[in-house]
Amino acid sequence: MRTVLVLGLALALSAQGQAYAQQDPYAAITSMRIAFSQVRAATAIERSSNGNVATVTFTSPNKYHITTARSEIVLSGDMEYSKSTGGSWKSNSNGPEHQAMVESVWQLAGPTEIDVHKLYTVTALGSKTVGGQSLRGYRLHDNAIGYDETIWIGSDNLPVVARIALPNDTLDIKYIDYNDSSLVATP
């Protein structure tokens, strides 16, 4: 009985893996965008090729806490608060501008209502296992600006790691703590 159960499980997992492997890359990125749009909280650790590291914590609908070695910024709607390491919080008027910039980066592959075909040329990269988790990889070539983004997606259709190759920088992103109940506090 145990052998039959193990064999059945192995066949089911194999079928799931084949379904992922055969999925149209544009459909896979669309599914990822939809799943990511439903996330209510997450953290992204961003490492730039110039050595800068930023941790961005998001809480829905529009709160971000960005921490770097030299500063912290909290965006909450139209309000922005910032402080240097060891300093005190100060509010400033850059909230709407910075909120729009952060949201444009945070929305992987663009808003869900825009057809992926209009934004990117998508190529499947296959699969790999990271930390015991099977991931599917895709390269997105931006049709307008020309940069490349590589995204590795888990079985829940959420991104696990990404690399964005910009003209003067490369950004490696690791996504963690999906839907963690902690909130971004306003100073």
Short mmCIF file of N, CA and C in Angstrom, two decimals:
data_model
loop_
_atom_site.label_atom_id
_atom_site.label_comp_id
_atom_site.label_asym_id
_atom_site.label_seq_id
_atom_site.Cartn_x
_atom_site.Cartn_y
_atom_site.Cartn_z
N MET A 1 0.83 -1.19 0.00
CA MET A 1 0.00 0.00 0.00
C MET A 1 0.87 1.26 0.00
N ARG A 2 1.93 1.23 0.82
CA ARG A 2 2.82 2.38 0.89
C ARG A 2 3.47 2.63 -0.46
N THR A 3 3.87 1.56 -1.16
CA THR A 3 4.51 1.69 -2.47
C THR A 3 3.55 2.35 -3.46
N VAL A 4 2.27 1.94 -3.43
CA VAL A 4 1.27 2.51 -4.32
C VAL A 4 1.08 4.00 -4.01
N LEU A 5 1.04 4.35 -2.72
CA LEU A 5 0.88 5.75 -2.32
C LEU A 5 2.06 6.59 -2.78
N VAL A 6 3.28 6.09 -2.58
CA VAL A 6 4.49 6.82 -2.98
C VAL A 6 4.52 6.96 -4.50
N LEU A 7 4.19 5.88 -5.23
CA LEU A 7 4.18 5.94 -6.68
C LEU A 7 3.14 6.94 -7.18
N GLY A 8 1.95 6.92 -6.56
CA GLY A 8 0.90 7.87 -6.93
C GLY A 8 1.33 9.31 -6.70
N LEU A 9 1.96 9.55 -5.56
CA LEU A 9 2.45 10.89 -5.25
C LEU A 9 3.52 11.32 -6.25
N ALA A 10 4.43 10.42 -6.57
CA ALA A 10 5.49 10.73 -7.53
C ALA A 10 4.91 11.07 -8.90
N LEU A 11 3.90 10.33 -9.35
CA LEU A 11 3.27 10.61 -10.63
C LEU A 11 2.54 11.95 -10.62
N ALA A 12 1.88 12.25 -9.50
CA ALA A 12 1.17 13.53 -9.39
C ALA A 12 2.16 14.69 -9.43
N LEU A 13 3.26 14.57 -8.70
CA LEU A 13 4.27 15.64 -8.70
C LEU A 13 4.91 15.77 -10.07
N SER A 14 5.14 14.66 -10.74
CA SER A 14 5.71 14.69 -12.08
C SER A 14 4.76 15.40 -13.04
N ALA A 15 3.47 15.09 -12.95
CA ALA A 15 2.48 15.74 -13.81
C ALA A 15 2.44 17.23 -13.55
N GLN A 16 2.53 17.63 -12.26
CA GLN A 16 2.53 19.05 -11.93
C GLN A 16 3.77 19.72 -12.52
N GLY A 17 4.92 19.09 -12.41
CA GLY A 17 6.15 19.63 -12.98
C GLY A 17 6.07 19.77 -14.48
N GLN A 18 5.46 18.76 -15.16
CA GLN A 18 5.31 18.84 -16.60
C GLN A 18 4.34 19.96 -16.99
N ALA A 19 3.29 20.16 -16.20
CA ALA A 19 2.35 21.24 -16.48
C ALA A 19 3.05 22.59 -16.40
N TYR A 20 3.91 22.77 -15.39
CA TYR A 20 4.67 24.01 -15.28
C TYR A 20 5.61 24.17 -16.46
N ALA A 21 6.26 23.07 -16.83
CA ALA A 21 7.24 23.13 -17.91
C ALA A 21 6.57 23.45 -19.24
N GLN A 22 5.31 22.99 -19.44
CA GLN A 22 4.62 23.18 -20.69
C GLN A 22 3.80 24.46 -20.71
N GLN A 23 3.70 25.17 -19.59
CA GLN A 23 2.87 26.37 -19.54
C GLN A 23 3.46 27.46 -20.42
N ASP A 24 2.60 28.12 -21.16
CA ASP A 24 3.01 29.25 -21.98
C ASP A 24 3.68 30.28 -21.09
N PRO A 25 4.88 30.76 -21.44
CA PRO A 25 5.59 31.71 -20.58
C PRO A 25 4.80 33.00 -20.32
N TYR A 26 4.03 33.46 -21.30
CA TYR A 26 3.22 34.66 -21.11
C TYR A 26 2.11 34.41 -20.10
N ALA A 27 1.51 33.22 -20.16
CA ALA A 27 0.47 32.85 -19.20
C ALA A 27 1.07 32.72 -17.80
N ALA A 28 2.28 32.19 -17.71
CA ALA A 28 2.94 32.05 -16.41
C ALA A 28 3.22 33.41 -15.78
N ILE A 29 3.68 34.37 -16.57
CA ILE A 29 3.96 35.71 -16.04
C ILE A 29 2.66 36.41 -15.68
N THR A 30 1.61 36.21 -16.47
CA THR A 30 0.31 36.78 -16.13
C THR A 30 -0.19 36.21 -14.81
N SER A 31 -0.06 34.90 -14.60
CA SER A 31 -0.46 34.27 -13.34
C SER A 31 0.35 34.82 -12.18
N MET A 32 1.65 35.04 -12.39
CA MET A 32 2.50 35.61 -11.34
C MET A 32 2.06 37.02 -11.00
N ARG A 33 1.74 37.82 -12.01
CA ARG A 33 1.31 39.20 -11.77
C ARG A 33 0.01 39.24 -10.97
N ILE A 34 -0.91 38.34 -11.30
CA ILE A 34 -2.19 38.29 -10.58
C ILE A 34 -1.96 37.86 -9.14
N ALA A 35 -1.15 36.81 -8.93
CA ALA A 35 -0.87 36.34 -7.57
C ALA A 35 -0.17 37.44 -6.76
N PHE A 36 0.79 38.12 -7.38
CA PHE A 36 1.53 39.17 -6.68
C PHE A 36 0.63 40.36 -6.34
N SER A 37 -0.35 40.65 -7.20
CA SER A 37 -1.25 41.77 -6.93
C SER A 37 -2.16 41.51 -5.73
N GLN A 38 -2.30 40.25 -5.36
CA GLN A 38 -3.16 39.88 -4.23
C GLN A 38 -2.39 39.77 -2.91
N VAL A 39 -1.09 39.98 -2.95
CA VAL A 39 -0.27 39.94 -1.75
C VAL A 39 -0.60 41.15 -0.89
N ARG A 40 -0.77 40.95 0.39
CA ARG A 40 -1.11 42.04 1.31
C ARG A 40 0.08 42.51 2.12
N ALA A 41 1.16 41.74 2.11
CA ALA A 41 2.39 42.16 2.80
C ALA A 41 3.53 41.30 2.25
N ALA A 42 4.71 41.89 2.17
CA ALA A 42 5.88 41.16 1.70
C ALA A 42 7.12 42.00 1.98
N THR A 43 8.25 41.34 1.92
CA THR A 43 9.53 42.03 2.06
C THR A 43 10.41 41.64 0.87
N ALA A 44 11.10 42.62 0.34
CA ALA A 44 12.06 42.39 -0.74
C ALA A 44 13.42 42.90 -0.28
N ILE A 45 14.42 42.05 -0.40
CA ILE A 45 15.79 42.45 -0.10
C ILE A 45 16.46 42.69 -1.45
N GLU A 46 16.87 43.93 -1.67
CA GLU A 46 17.42 44.34 -2.95
C GLU A 46 18.91 44.61 -2.82
N ARG A 47 19.70 43.91 -3.63
CA ARG A 47 21.16 44.11 -3.64
C ARG A 47 21.56 44.63 -5.01
N SER A 48 22.18 45.79 -5.00
CA SER A 48 22.61 46.44 -6.22
C SER A 48 24.04 46.02 -6.54
N SER A 49 24.40 46.01 -7.83
CA SER A 49 25.76 45.64 -8.21
C SER A 49 26.79 46.64 -7.70
N ASN A 50 26.36 47.83 -7.30
CA ASN A 50 27.30 48.81 -6.74
C ASN A 50 27.51 48.60 -5.24
N GLY A 51 26.90 47.55 -4.67
CA GLY A 51 27.10 47.22 -3.26
C GLY A 51 26.01 47.71 -2.32
N ASN A 52 25.12 48.56 -2.80
CA ASN A 52 24.03 49.05 -1.94
C ASN A 52 23.01 47.95 -1.68
N VAL A 53 22.49 47.93 -0.47
CA VAL A 53 21.45 46.97 -0.09
C VAL A 53 20.29 47.75 0.50
N ALA A 54 19.09 47.40 0.08
CA ALA A 54 17.87 48.02 0.62
C ALA A 54 16.89 46.91 0.95
N THR A 55 16.22 47.08 2.07
CA THR A 55 15.13 46.18 2.43
C THR A 55 13.84 46.98 2.31
N VAL A 56 12.93 46.46 1.49
CA VAL A 56 11.66 47.14 1.27
C VAL A 56 10.56 46.25 1.82
N THR A 57 9.84 46.75 2.83
CA THR A 57 8.71 46.02 3.40
C THR A 57 7.45 46.72 2.94
N PHE A 58 6.51 45.94 2.42
CA PHE A 58 5.27 46.45 1.88
C PHE A 58 4.10 45.94 2.70
N THR A 59 3.15 46.81 2.98
CA THR A 59 1.87 46.43 3.57
C THR A 59 0.78 47.12 2.75
N SER A 60 -0.20 46.33 2.33
CA SER A 60 -1.29 46.84 1.51
C SER A 60 -2.13 47.85 2.29
N PRO A 61 -2.64 48.86 1.65
CA PRO A 61 -2.61 49.04 0.22
C PRO A 61 -1.42 49.86 -0.29
N ASN A 62 -0.82 50.71 0.51
CA ASN A 62 0.21 51.59 -0.05
C ASN A 62 1.24 52.05 0.98
N LYS A 63 1.68 51.14 1.83
CA LYS A 63 2.70 51.50 2.81
C LYS A 63 3.99 50.75 2.52
N TYR A 64 5.09 51.50 2.51
CA TYR A 64 6.41 50.94 2.26
C TYR A 64 7.37 51.45 3.32
N HIS A 65 8.23 50.56 3.80
CA HIS A 65 9.30 50.93 4.71
C HIS A 65 10.58 50.49 4.03
N ILE A 66 11.41 51.47 3.68
CA ILE A 66 12.66 51.22 2.95
C ILE A 66 13.81 51.50 3.89
N THR A 67 14.66 50.49 4.09
CA THR A 67 15.80 50.63 4.99
C THR A 67 17.08 50.40 4.21
N THR A 68 18.03 51.34 4.33
CA THR A 68 19.36 51.19 3.75
C THR A 68 20.38 51.37 4.86
N ALA A 69 21.63 51.27 4.53
CA ALA A 69 22.68 51.44 5.53
C ALA A 69 22.71 52.85 6.10
N ARG A 70 22.25 53.83 5.32
CA ARG A 70 22.33 55.23 5.75
C ARG A 70 21.02 55.89 6.11
N SER A 71 19.89 55.25 5.76
CA SER A 71 18.63 55.94 6.00
C SER A 71 17.45 54.98 6.05
N GLU A 72 16.32 55.54 6.47
CA GLU A 72 15.04 54.85 6.43
C GLU A 72 14.01 55.80 5.85
N ILE A 73 13.11 55.24 5.07
CA ILE A 73 12.01 56.02 4.51
C ILE A 73 10.73 55.22 4.73
N VAL A 74 9.69 55.89 5.16
CA VAL A 74 8.37 55.29 5.24
C VAL A 74 7.45 56.09 4.33
N LEU A 75 6.82 55.38 3.40
CA LEU A 75 5.83 55.98 2.52
C LEU A 75 4.48 55.43 2.93
N SER A 76 3.55 56.32 3.17
CA SER A 76 2.21 55.92 3.57
C SER A 76 1.23 56.83 2.85
N GLY A 77 0.69 56.32 1.74
CA GLY A 77 -0.19 57.16 0.94
C GLY A 77 0.57 58.35 0.39
N ASP A 78 0.08 59.56 0.65
CA ASP A 78 0.74 60.77 0.18
C ASP A 78 1.81 61.29 1.14
N MET A 79 2.00 60.62 2.24
CA MET A 79 2.97 61.09 3.25
C MET A 79 4.29 60.32 3.12
N GLU A 80 5.38 61.04 3.36
CA GLU A 80 6.70 60.45 3.39
C GLU A 80 7.42 60.91 4.64
N TYR A 81 8.05 59.96 5.30
CA TYR A 81 8.86 60.24 6.48
C TYR A 81 10.24 59.65 6.21
N SER A 82 11.26 60.38 6.63
CA SER A 82 12.61 59.87 6.43
C SER A 82 13.49 60.24 7.60
N LYS A 83 14.55 59.45 7.74
CA LYS A 83 15.55 59.77 8.76
C LYS A 83 16.86 59.14 8.36
N SER A 84 17.93 59.81 8.72
CA SER A 84 19.26 59.26 8.55
C SER A 84 19.56 58.37 9.75
N THR A 85 20.51 57.47 9.60
CA THR A 85 20.88 56.60 10.71
C THR A 85 21.25 57.46 11.92
N GLY A 86 20.61 57.18 13.05
CA GLY A 86 20.86 57.94 14.27
C GLY A 86 20.09 59.24 14.37
N GLY A 87 19.38 59.62 13.32
CA GLY A 87 18.62 60.87 13.31
C GLY A 87 17.19 60.67 13.74
N SER A 88 16.41 61.72 13.61
CA SER A 88 14.99 61.64 13.96
C SER A 88 14.15 61.71 12.69
N TRP A 89 12.92 61.24 12.79
CA TRP A 89 12.00 61.22 11.67
C TRP A 89 11.59 62.64 11.28
N LYS A 90 11.52 62.87 9.97
CA LYS A 90 11.05 64.15 9.43
C LYS A 90 10.08 63.85 8.30
N SER A 91 9.01 64.61 8.24
CA SER A 91 8.09 64.45 7.12
C SER A 91 8.51 65.39 6.00
N ASN A 92 8.21 65.01 4.77
CA ASN A 92 8.51 65.89 3.64
C ASN A 92 7.45 65.74 2.57
N SER A 93 7.53 66.54 1.54
CA SER A 93 6.47 66.62 0.52
C SER A 93 6.74 65.73 -0.68
N ASN A 94 7.73 64.84 -0.62
CA ASN A 94 8.05 63.99 -1.76
C ASN A 94 7.21 62.72 -1.82
N GLY A 95 6.27 62.55 -0.90
CA GLY A 95 5.49 61.33 -0.80
C GLY A 95 4.86 60.85 -2.09
N PRO A 96 4.04 61.68 -2.76
CA PRO A 96 3.39 61.19 -3.99
C PRO A 96 4.38 60.78 -5.08
N GLU A 97 5.43 61.56 -5.27
CA GLU A 97 6.42 61.25 -6.30
C GLU A 97 7.15 59.95 -5.97
N HIS A 98 7.63 59.81 -4.75
CA HIS A 98 8.35 58.61 -4.35
C HIS A 98 7.43 57.39 -4.30
N GLN A 99 6.18 57.59 -3.88
CA GLN A 99 5.21 56.49 -3.85
C GLN A 99 5.03 55.93 -5.25
N ALA A 100 4.89 56.80 -6.23
CA ALA A 100 4.70 56.36 -7.62
C ALA A 100 5.93 55.60 -8.11
N MET A 101 7.13 56.07 -7.77
CA MET A 101 8.35 55.38 -8.18
C MET A 101 8.45 53.99 -7.55
N VAL A 102 8.20 53.90 -6.26
CA VAL A 102 8.31 52.62 -5.56
C VAL A 102 7.25 51.65 -6.08
N GLU A 103 6.04 52.13 -6.28
CA GLU A 103 4.98 51.25 -6.78
C GLU A 103 5.28 50.74 -8.18
N SER A 104 5.90 51.56 -9.03
CA SER A 104 6.23 51.10 -10.38
C SER A 104 7.26 49.98 -10.34
N VAL A 105 8.21 50.04 -9.42
CA VAL A 105 9.19 48.98 -9.27
C VAL A 105 8.55 47.76 -8.61
N TRP A 106 7.68 48.00 -7.63
CA TRP A 106 7.08 46.92 -6.86
C TRP A 106 6.12 46.08 -7.70
N GLN A 107 5.48 46.68 -8.70
CA GLN A 107 4.53 45.95 -9.54
C GLN A 107 5.31 45.14 -10.57
N LEU A 108 5.64 43.92 -10.22
CA LEU A 108 6.41 43.08 -11.11
C LEU A 108 5.71 42.91 -12.45
N ALA A 109 6.42 43.22 -13.50
CA ALA A 109 5.93 43.06 -14.87
C ALA A 109 4.72 43.93 -15.17
N GLY A 110 4.50 44.98 -14.39
CA GLY A 110 3.45 45.94 -14.70
C GLY A 110 2.09 45.61 -14.11
N PRO A 111 1.18 46.58 -14.20
CA PRO A 111 -0.19 46.37 -13.69
C PRO A 111 -0.86 45.19 -14.40
N THR A 112 -1.69 44.46 -13.68
CA THR A 112 -2.29 43.23 -14.22
C THR A 112 -3.20 43.47 -15.41
N GLU A 113 -3.74 44.67 -15.55
CA GLU A 113 -4.66 44.92 -16.67
C GLU A 113 -3.95 45.11 -18.00
N ILE A 114 -2.64 45.27 -17.99
CA ILE A 114 -1.88 45.44 -19.23
C ILE A 114 -1.41 44.07 -19.72
N ASP A 115 -1.63 43.79 -21.00
CA ASP A 115 -1.24 42.53 -21.61
C ASP A 115 0.29 42.40 -21.60
N VAL A 116 0.78 41.29 -21.08
CA VAL A 116 2.22 41.05 -20.99
C VAL A 116 2.88 41.13 -22.37
N HIS A 117 2.18 40.70 -23.42
CA HIS A 117 2.74 40.74 -24.78
C HIS A 117 3.13 42.16 -25.19
N LYS A 118 2.42 43.17 -24.67
CA LYS A 118 2.70 44.56 -25.01
C LYS A 118 3.92 45.10 -24.26
N LEU A 119 4.26 44.46 -23.15
CA LEU A 119 5.34 44.96 -22.31
C LEU A 119 6.67 44.24 -22.53
N TYR A 120 6.61 42.93 -22.70
CA TYR A 120 7.82 42.11 -22.67
C TYR A 120 7.82 41.04 -23.74
N THR A 121 9.03 40.62 -24.10
CA THR A 121 9.24 39.36 -24.79
C THR A 121 9.65 38.40 -23.68
N VAL A 122 8.89 37.32 -23.49
CA VAL A 122 9.11 36.41 -22.38
C VAL A 122 9.66 35.09 -22.89
N THR A 123 10.70 34.62 -22.23
CA THR A 123 11.34 33.35 -22.58
C THR A 123 11.40 32.48 -21.33
N ALA A 124 10.97 31.23 -21.45
CA ALA A 124 11.06 30.28 -20.33
C ALA A 124 12.51 29.84 -20.16
N LEU A 125 12.96 29.75 -18.92
CA LEU A 125 14.33 29.35 -18.61
C LEU A 125 14.41 27.95 -18.02
N GLY A 126 13.28 27.32 -17.81
CA GLY A 126 13.28 25.98 -17.21
C GLY A 126 13.03 26.07 -15.72
N SER A 127 13.52 25.08 -15.00
CA SER A 127 13.29 25.04 -13.56
C SER A 127 14.58 24.75 -12.82
N LYS A 128 14.58 25.09 -11.54
CA LYS A 128 15.70 24.79 -10.66
C LYS A 128 15.15 24.68 -9.24
N THR A 129 15.93 24.06 -8.38
CA THR A 129 15.53 23.91 -6.99
C THR A 129 16.41 24.80 -6.13
N VAL A 130 15.78 25.61 -5.30
CA VAL A 130 16.50 26.50 -4.38
C VAL A 130 15.90 26.28 -3.00
N GLY A 131 16.73 25.88 -2.05
CA GLY A 131 16.26 25.66 -0.68
C GLY A 131 15.15 24.63 -0.60
N GLY A 132 15.20 23.62 -1.45
CA GLY A 132 14.18 22.58 -1.45
C GLY A 132 12.91 22.96 -2.19
N GLN A 133 12.85 24.16 -2.73
CA GLN A 133 11.66 24.63 -3.44
C GLN A 133 11.92 24.62 -4.94
N SER A 134 11.02 24.03 -5.69
CA SER A 134 11.13 24.00 -7.14
C SER A 134 10.64 25.32 -7.71
N LEU A 135 11.48 25.96 -8.52
CA LEU A 135 11.17 27.26 -9.10
C LEU A 135 11.16 27.17 -10.61
N ARG A 136 10.31 27.99 -11.25
CA ARG A 136 10.27 28.13 -12.70
C ARG A 136 10.85 29.49 -13.05
N GLY A 137 11.72 29.52 -14.05
CA GLY A 137 12.37 30.77 -14.41
C GLY A 137 11.93 31.33 -15.74
N TYR A 138 11.93 32.67 -15.81
CA TYR A 138 11.53 33.37 -17.03
C TYR A 138 12.41 34.61 -17.21
N ARG A 139 12.76 34.87 -18.46
CA ARG A 139 13.47 36.11 -18.78
C ARG A 139 12.46 37.02 -19.47
N LEU A 140 12.38 38.25 -18.97
CA LEU A 140 11.49 39.25 -19.54
C LEU A 140 12.36 40.33 -20.16
N HIS A 141 12.23 40.53 -21.45
CA HIS A 141 12.95 41.61 -22.12
C HIS A 141 11.96 42.74 -22.34
N ASP A 142 12.23 43.88 -21.73
CA ASP A 142 11.35 45.04 -21.82
C ASP A 142 11.35 45.55 -23.26
N ASN A 143 10.17 45.61 -23.88
CA ASN A 143 10.06 46.03 -25.27
C ASN A 143 10.28 47.52 -25.47
N ALA A 144 10.04 48.34 -24.46
CA ALA A 144 10.17 49.79 -24.61
C ALA A 144 11.58 50.27 -24.28
N ILE A 145 12.11 49.86 -23.13
CA ILE A 145 13.38 50.39 -22.65
C ILE A 145 14.55 49.47 -23.00
N GLY A 146 14.29 48.18 -23.10
CA GLY A 146 15.32 47.24 -23.51
C GLY A 146 16.07 46.53 -22.41
N TYR A 147 15.69 46.71 -21.14
CA TYR A 147 16.39 46.00 -20.07
C TYR A 147 15.84 44.59 -19.96
N ASP A 148 16.60 43.72 -19.29
CA ASP A 148 16.19 42.34 -19.06
C ASP A 148 15.94 42.10 -17.59
N GLU A 149 14.93 41.29 -17.31
CA GLU A 149 14.60 40.90 -15.94
C GLU A 149 14.43 39.38 -15.93
N THR A 150 15.06 38.73 -14.97
CA THR A 150 14.90 37.30 -14.80
C THR A 150 14.14 37.07 -13.51
N ILE A 151 13.07 36.28 -13.58
CA ILE A 151 12.23 36.01 -12.41
C ILE A 151 12.12 34.51 -12.21
N TRP A 152 12.32 34.07 -10.96
CA TRP A 152 12.12 32.67 -10.58
C TRP A 152 10.90 32.62 -9.68
N ILE A 153 9.91 31.81 -10.08
CA ILE A 153 8.59 31.77 -9.45
C ILE A 153 8.37 30.43 -8.77
N GLY A 154 7.77 30.47 -7.57
CA GLY A 154 7.45 29.26 -6.84
C GLY A 154 6.13 28.66 -7.28
N SER A 155 5.78 27.51 -6.68
CA SER A 155 4.55 26.80 -7.06
C SER A 155 3.29 27.59 -6.73
N ASP A 156 3.40 28.60 -5.84
CA ASP A 156 2.26 29.46 -5.51
C ASP A 156 2.12 30.64 -6.47
N ASN A 157 2.92 30.64 -7.53
CA ASN A 157 2.96 31.69 -8.55
C ASN A 157 3.53 33.01 -8.05
N LEU A 158 4.16 33.01 -6.89
CA LEU A 158 4.79 34.22 -6.37
C LEU A 158 6.29 34.19 -6.67
N PRO A 159 6.85 35.35 -6.97
CA PRO A 159 8.29 35.39 -7.24
C PRO A 159 9.09 35.11 -5.98
N VAL A 160 10.21 34.42 -6.16
CA VAL A 160 11.12 34.11 -5.05
C VAL A 160 12.38 34.95 -5.19
N VAL A 161 12.93 34.98 -6.39
CA VAL A 161 14.10 35.82 -6.67
C VAL A 161 13.94 36.43 -8.05
N ALA A 162 14.58 37.58 -8.22
CA ALA A 162 14.56 38.27 -9.52
C ALA A 162 15.89 38.99 -9.70
N ARG A 163 16.24 39.21 -10.94
CA ARG A 163 17.42 40.01 -11.28
C ARG A 163 17.00 40.95 -12.40
N ILE A 164 17.24 42.23 -12.17
CA ILE A 164 16.93 43.25 -13.16
C ILE A 164 18.25 43.84 -13.64
N ALA A 165 18.52 43.70 -14.93
CA ALA A 165 19.76 44.21 -15.53
C ALA A 165 19.45 45.54 -16.20
N LEU A 166 19.80 46.62 -15.52
CA LEU A 166 19.60 47.97 -16.03
C LEU A 166 20.87 48.43 -16.75
N PRO A 167 20.82 49.50 -17.51
CA PRO A 167 22.02 49.93 -18.24
C PRO A 167 23.25 50.17 -17.35
N ASN A 168 23.06 50.75 -16.16
CA ASN A 168 24.20 51.08 -15.31
C ASN A 168 24.24 50.32 -13.99
N ASP A 169 23.37 49.33 -13.83
CA ASP A 169 23.28 48.64 -12.54
C ASP A 169 22.55 47.32 -12.73
N THR A 170 22.81 46.41 -11.83
CA THR A 170 22.07 45.15 -11.77
C THR A 170 21.50 45.04 -10.38
N LEU A 171 20.24 44.70 -10.29
CA LEU A 171 19.55 44.61 -9.01
C LEU A 171 19.10 43.17 -8.80
N ASP A 172 19.57 42.54 -7.71
CA ASP A 172 19.13 41.21 -7.32
C ASP A 172 18.12 41.36 -6.19
N ILE A 173 16.97 40.71 -6.33
CA ILE A 173 15.89 40.85 -5.37
C ILE A 173 15.49 39.48 -4.84
N LYS A 174 15.35 39.38 -3.53
CA LYS A 174 14.85 38.16 -2.90
C LYS A 174 13.57 38.54 -2.16
N TYR A 175 12.48 37.83 -2.46
CA TYR A 175 11.18 38.10 -1.85
C TYR A 175 10.93 37.13 -0.71
N ILE A 176 10.55 37.67 0.45
CA ILE A 176 10.31 36.84 1.63
C ILE A 176 9.08 37.35 2.38
N ASP A 177 8.68 36.59 3.37
CA ASP A 177 7.62 36.99 4.32
C ASP A 177 6.33 37.42 3.65
N TYR A 178 5.88 36.63 2.65
CA TYR A 178 4.61 36.95 2.02
C TYR A 178 3.48 36.89 3.03
N ASN A 179 2.64 37.91 2.99
CA ASN A 179 1.45 38.02 3.82
C ASN A 179 1.74 37.88 5.31
N ASP A 180 2.93 38.31 5.72
CA ASP A 180 3.28 38.39 7.13
C ASP A 180 2.34 39.40 7.77
N SER A 181 1.93 39.15 8.99
CA SER A 181 0.93 40.00 9.62
C SER A 181 1.51 41.31 10.17
N SER A 182 2.84 41.48 10.13
CA SER A 182 3.42 42.72 10.63
C SER A 182 3.05 43.87 9.69
N LEU A 183 2.89 45.03 10.25
CA LEU A 183 2.49 46.20 9.47
C LEU A 183 3.63 47.21 9.40
N VAL A 184 3.60 48.02 8.36
CA VAL A 184 4.52 49.14 8.27
C VAL A 184 3.94 50.25 9.12
N ALA A 185 4.63 50.59 10.18
CA ALA A 185 4.14 51.62 11.10
C ALA A 185 4.50 53.00 10.59
N THR A 186 3.63 53.94 10.75
CA THR A 186 3.89 55.34 10.39
C THR A 186 4.53 56.01 11.59
N PRO A 187 5.70 56.65 11.38
CA PRO A 187 6.39 57.33 12.52
C PRO A 187 5.55 58.42 13.17
#
